[in-house]
PDB file of C-alpha atoms in Angstrom:
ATOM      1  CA  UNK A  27       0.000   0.000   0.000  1.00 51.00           C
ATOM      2  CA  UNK A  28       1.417   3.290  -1.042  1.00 60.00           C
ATOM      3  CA  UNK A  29       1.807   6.037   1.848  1.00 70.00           C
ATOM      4  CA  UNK A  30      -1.349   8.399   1.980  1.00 85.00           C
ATOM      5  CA  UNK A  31       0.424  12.270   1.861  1.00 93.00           C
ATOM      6  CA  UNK A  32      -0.517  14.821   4.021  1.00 92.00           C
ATOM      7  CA  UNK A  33       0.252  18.760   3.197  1.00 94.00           C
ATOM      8  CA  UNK A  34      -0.905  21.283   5.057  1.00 92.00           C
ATOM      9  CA  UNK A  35      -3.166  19.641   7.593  1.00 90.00           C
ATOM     10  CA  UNK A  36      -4.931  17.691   4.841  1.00 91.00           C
ATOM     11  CA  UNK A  37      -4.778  14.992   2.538  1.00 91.00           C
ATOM     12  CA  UNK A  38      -3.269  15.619  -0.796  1.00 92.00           C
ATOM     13  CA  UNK A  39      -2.297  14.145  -3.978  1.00 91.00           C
ATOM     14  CA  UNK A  40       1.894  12.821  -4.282  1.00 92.00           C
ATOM     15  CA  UNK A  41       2.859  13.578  -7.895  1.00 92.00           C
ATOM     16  CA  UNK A  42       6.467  13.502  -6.900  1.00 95.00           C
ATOM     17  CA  UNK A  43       8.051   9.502  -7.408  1.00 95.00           C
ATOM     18  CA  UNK A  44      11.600   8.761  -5.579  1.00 95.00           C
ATOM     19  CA  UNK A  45      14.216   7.797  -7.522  1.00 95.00           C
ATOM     20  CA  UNK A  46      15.498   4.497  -5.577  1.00 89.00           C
ATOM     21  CA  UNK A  47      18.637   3.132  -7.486  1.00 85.00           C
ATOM     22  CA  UNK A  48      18.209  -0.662  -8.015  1.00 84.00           C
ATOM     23  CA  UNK A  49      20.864  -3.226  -7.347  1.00 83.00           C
ATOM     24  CA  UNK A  50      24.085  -2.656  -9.014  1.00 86.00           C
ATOM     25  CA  UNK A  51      23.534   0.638 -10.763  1.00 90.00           C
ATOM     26  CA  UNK A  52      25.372   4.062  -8.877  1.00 91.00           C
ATOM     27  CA  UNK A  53      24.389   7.539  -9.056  1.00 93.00           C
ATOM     28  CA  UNK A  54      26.421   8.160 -12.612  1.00 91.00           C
ATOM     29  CA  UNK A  55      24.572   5.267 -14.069  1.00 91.00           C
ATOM     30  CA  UNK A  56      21.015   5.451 -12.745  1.00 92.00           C
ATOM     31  CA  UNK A  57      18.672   6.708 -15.844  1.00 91.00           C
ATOM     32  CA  UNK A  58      17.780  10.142 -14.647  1.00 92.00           C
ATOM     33  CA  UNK A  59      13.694  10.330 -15.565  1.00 92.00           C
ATOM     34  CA  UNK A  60      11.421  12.991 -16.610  1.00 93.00           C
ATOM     35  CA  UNK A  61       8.558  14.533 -14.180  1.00 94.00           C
ATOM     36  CA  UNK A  62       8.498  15.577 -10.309  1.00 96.00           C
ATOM     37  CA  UNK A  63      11.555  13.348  -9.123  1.00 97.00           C
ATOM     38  CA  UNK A  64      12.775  13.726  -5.534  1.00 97.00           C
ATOM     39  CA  UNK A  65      16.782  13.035  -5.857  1.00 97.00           C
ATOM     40  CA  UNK A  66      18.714  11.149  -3.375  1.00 97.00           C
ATOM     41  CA  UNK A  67      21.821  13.191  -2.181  1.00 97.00           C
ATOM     42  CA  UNK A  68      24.105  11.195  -3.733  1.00 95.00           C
ATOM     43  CA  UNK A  69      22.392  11.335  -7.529  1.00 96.00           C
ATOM     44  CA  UNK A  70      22.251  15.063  -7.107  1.00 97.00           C
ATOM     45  CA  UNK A  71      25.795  15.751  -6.284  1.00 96.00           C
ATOM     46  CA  UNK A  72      26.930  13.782  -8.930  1.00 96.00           C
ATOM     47  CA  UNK A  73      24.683  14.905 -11.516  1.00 96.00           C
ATOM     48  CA  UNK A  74      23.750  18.392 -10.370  1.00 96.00           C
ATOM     49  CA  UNK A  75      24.344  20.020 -13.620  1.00 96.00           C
ATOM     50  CA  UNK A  76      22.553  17.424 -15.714  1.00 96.00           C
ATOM     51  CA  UNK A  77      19.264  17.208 -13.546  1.00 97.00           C
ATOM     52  CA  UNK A  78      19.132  21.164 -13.507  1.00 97.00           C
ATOM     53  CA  UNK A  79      19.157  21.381 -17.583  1.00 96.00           C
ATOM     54  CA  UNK A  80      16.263  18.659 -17.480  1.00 95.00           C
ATOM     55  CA  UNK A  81      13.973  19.569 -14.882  1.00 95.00           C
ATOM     56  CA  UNK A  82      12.004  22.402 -14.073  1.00 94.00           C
ATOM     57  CA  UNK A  83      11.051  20.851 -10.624  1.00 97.00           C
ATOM     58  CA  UNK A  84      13.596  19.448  -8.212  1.00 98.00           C
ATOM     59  CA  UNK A  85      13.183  17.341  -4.823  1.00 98.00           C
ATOM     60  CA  UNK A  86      16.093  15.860  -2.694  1.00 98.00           C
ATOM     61  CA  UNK A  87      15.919  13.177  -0.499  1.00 98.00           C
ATOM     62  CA  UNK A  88      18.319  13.720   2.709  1.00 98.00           C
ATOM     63  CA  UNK A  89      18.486  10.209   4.716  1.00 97.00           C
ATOM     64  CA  UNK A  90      19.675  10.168   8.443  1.00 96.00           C
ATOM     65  CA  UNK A  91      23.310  10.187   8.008  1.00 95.00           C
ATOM     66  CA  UNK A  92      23.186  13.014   5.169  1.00 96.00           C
ATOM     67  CA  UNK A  93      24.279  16.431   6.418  1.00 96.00           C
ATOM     68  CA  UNK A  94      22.280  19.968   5.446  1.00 97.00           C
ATOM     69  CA  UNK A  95      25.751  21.132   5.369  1.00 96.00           C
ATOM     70  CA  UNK A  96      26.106  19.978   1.949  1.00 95.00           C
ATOM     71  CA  UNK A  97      23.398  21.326   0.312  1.00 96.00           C
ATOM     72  CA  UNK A  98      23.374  24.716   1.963  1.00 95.00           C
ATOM     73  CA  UNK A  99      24.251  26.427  -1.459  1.00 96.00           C
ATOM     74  CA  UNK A 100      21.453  24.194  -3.286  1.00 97.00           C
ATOM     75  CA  UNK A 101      18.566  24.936  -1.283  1.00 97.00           C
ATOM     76  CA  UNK A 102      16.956  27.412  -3.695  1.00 97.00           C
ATOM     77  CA  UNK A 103      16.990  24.642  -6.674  1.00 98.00           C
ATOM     78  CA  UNK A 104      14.650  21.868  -4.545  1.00 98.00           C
ATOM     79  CA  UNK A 105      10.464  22.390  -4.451  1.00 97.00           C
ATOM     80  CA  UNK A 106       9.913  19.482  -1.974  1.00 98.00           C
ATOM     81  CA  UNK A 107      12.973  17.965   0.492  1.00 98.00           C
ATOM     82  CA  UNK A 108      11.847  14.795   1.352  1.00 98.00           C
ATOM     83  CA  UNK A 109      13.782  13.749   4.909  1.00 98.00           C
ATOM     84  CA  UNK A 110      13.427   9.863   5.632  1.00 97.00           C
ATOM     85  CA  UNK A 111      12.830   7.958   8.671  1.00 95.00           C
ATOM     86  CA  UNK A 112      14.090   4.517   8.283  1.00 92.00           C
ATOM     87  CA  UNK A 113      12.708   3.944  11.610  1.00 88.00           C
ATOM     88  CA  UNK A 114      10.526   5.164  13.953  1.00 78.00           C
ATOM     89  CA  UNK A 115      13.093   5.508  17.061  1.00 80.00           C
ATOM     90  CA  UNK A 116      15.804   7.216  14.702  1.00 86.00           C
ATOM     91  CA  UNK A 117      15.194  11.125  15.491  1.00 89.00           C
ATOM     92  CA  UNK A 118      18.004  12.752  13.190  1.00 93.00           C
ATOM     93  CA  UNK A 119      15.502  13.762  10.797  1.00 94.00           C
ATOM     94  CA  UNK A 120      14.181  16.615  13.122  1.00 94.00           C
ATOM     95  CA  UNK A 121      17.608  18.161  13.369  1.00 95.00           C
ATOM     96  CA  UNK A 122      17.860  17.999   9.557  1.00 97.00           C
ATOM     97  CA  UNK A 123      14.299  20.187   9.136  1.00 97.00           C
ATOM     98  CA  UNK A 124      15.350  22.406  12.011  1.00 95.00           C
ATOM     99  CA  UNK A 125      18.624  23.260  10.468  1.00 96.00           C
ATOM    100  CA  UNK A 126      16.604  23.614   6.837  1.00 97.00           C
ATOM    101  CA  UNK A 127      14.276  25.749   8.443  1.00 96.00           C
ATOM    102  CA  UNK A 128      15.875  27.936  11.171  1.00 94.00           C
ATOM    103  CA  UNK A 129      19.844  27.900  10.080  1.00 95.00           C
ATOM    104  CA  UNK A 130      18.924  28.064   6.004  1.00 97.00           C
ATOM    105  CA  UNK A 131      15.378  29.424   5.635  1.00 96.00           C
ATOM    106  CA  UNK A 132      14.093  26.524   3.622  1.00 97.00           C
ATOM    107  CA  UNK A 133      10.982  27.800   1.894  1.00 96.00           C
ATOM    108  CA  UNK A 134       9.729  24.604   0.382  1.00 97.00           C
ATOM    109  CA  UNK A 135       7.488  22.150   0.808  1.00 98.00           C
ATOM    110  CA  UNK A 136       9.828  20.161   3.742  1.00 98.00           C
ATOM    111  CA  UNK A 137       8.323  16.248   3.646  1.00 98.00           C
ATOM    112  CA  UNK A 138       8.747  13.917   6.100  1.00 96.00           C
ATOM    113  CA  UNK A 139       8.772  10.066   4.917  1.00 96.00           C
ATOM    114  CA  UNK A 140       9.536   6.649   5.811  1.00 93.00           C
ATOM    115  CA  UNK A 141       8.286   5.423   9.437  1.00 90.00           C
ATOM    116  CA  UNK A 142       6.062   8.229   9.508  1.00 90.00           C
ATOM    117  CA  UNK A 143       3.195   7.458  12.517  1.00 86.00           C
ATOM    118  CA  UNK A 144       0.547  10.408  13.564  1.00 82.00           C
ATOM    119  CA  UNK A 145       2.264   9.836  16.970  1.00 84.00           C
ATOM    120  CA  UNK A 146       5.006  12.179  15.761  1.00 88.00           C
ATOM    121  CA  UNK A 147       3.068  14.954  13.362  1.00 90.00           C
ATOM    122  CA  UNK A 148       3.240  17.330  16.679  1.00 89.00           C
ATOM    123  CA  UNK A 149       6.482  16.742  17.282  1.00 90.00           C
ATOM    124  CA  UNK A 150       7.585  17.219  13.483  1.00 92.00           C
ATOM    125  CA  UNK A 151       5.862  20.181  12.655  1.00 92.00           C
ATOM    126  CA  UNK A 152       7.218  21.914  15.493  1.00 89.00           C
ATOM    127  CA  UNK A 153      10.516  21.806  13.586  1.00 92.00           C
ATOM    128  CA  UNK A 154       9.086  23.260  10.530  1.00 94.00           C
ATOM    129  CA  UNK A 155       7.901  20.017   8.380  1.00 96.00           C
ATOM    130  CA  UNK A 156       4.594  20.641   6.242  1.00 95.00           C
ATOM    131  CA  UNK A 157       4.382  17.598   4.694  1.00 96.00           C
ATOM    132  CA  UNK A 158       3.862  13.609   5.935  1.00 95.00           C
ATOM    133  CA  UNK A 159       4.108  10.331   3.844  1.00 93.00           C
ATOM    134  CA  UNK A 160       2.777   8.017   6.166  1.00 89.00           C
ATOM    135  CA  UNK A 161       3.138   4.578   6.565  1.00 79.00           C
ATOM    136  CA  UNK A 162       0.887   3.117   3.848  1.00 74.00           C
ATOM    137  CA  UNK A 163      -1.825   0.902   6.458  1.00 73.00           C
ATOM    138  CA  UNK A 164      -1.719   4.289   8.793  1.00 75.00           C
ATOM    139  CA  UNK A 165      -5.066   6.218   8.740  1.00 77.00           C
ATOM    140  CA  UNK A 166      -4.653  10.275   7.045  1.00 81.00           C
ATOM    141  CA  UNK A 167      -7.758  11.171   8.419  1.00 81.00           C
ATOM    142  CA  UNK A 168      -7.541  10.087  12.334  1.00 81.00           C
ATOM    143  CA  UNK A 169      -3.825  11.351  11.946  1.00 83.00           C
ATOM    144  CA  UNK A 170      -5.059  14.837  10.963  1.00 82.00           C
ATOM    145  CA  UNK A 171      -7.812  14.897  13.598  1.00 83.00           C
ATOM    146  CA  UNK A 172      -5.040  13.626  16.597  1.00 76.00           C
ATOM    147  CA  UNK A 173      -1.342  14.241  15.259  1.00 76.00           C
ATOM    148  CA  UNK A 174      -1.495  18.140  15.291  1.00 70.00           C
ATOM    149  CA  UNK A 175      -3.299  18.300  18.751  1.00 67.00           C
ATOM    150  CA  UNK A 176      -1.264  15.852  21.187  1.00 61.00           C
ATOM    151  CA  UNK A 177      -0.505  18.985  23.705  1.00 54.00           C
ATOM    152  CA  UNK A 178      -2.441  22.531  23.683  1.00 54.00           C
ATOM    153  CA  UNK A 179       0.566  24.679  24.137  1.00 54.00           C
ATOM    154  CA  UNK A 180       4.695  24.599  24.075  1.00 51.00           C
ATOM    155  CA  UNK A 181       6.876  25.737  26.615  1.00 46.00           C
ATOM    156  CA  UNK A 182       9.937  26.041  24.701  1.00 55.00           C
ATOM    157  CA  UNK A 183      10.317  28.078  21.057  1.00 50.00           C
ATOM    158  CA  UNK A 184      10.447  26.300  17.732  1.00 52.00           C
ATOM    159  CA  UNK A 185      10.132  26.637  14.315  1.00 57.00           C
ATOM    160  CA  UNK A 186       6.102  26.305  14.163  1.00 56.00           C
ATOM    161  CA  UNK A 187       6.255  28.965  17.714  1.00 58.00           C
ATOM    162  CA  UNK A 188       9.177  31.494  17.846  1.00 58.00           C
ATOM    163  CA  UNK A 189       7.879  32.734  20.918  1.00 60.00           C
ATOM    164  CA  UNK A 190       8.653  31.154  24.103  1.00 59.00           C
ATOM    165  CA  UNK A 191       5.605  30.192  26.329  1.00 47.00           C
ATOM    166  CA  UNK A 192       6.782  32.779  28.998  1.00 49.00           C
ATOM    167  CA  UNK A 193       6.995  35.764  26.135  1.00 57.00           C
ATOM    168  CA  UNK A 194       3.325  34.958  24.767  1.00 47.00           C
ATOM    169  CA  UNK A 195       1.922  34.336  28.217  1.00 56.00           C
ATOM    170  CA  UNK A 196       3.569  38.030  29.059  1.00 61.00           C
ATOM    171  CA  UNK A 197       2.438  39.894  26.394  1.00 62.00           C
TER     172      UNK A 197
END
């Protein structure tokens, strides 16, 4: 079962496909196809130039042991960043979109994907993510009703609340 996309607090139609490299080929000799194709790292630093002249829409795909670092300078080509969650328990992901958000000023669509659960929507759009490829059997609908609304208000500051909860509570 494919995973059911939320943007935006609502369900919403993928037309981006991941380019996953099958066994054997590397990023020089992966066949670079046409449409709304989110990159992995690797394919777009080795073919940068190439995927620019051929596509008018970009994504990247950052996995866990990827660093923002890299891409810093790239930022402005990629729509849609796709960060993946191999696992549920493996939290690098939210440093990634913090440091795309806060340190870089990502603008884009930032999408989280892999072992995406509503347990953690709250949790990842606090660090700026808009976007959430769940796990294909998990429900979009009871994850938009629950996800966003685990606590009423933060403490500390973040990406989705600059403000601390002392500041706002002052003013």
């Amino acid at each position: 079962m494919m995973a059911q996309l939320i943007s935006n607090r609502a369900i919403a139609v993928d037309t981006w496909k991941t380019l996953e490299p099958g066994a054997g080929e590397t990023p020089e000799s992966i066949v670079v196809p046409a449409g709304d194709i989110i990159f992995p790292l690797a394919v777009w630093q080795a073919r940068k130039d190439e995927i620019i002249s051929t596509h008018k829409r970009i994504g990247l795909l950052l996995q866990p042991d990827d660093r923002v670092e890299d891409i810093a300078g790239d930022i402005d080509y990629f729509i849609v960043i796709a960060v993946n969650f191999p696992k549920f328990v493996d939290g690098r992901g939210y440093s990634s979109a913090s440091l795309l958000r806060q340190r870089y000023n990502y603008q884009g669509e930032l999408r989280a994907v892999g072992d995406v659960l509503h347990d953690q929507l709250f949790y990842m759009q606090r660090v700026g993510f808009d976007a959430y490829a769940l796990k294909g059997e998990k429900n979009a609908v009871y994850a938009i009703e629950h996800g966003f609304s685990t606590f009423r208000d933060n403490y500390q500051a973040s990406t989705s609340q600059p403000q601390p909860h002392f500041r706002r509570r002052a003013a």
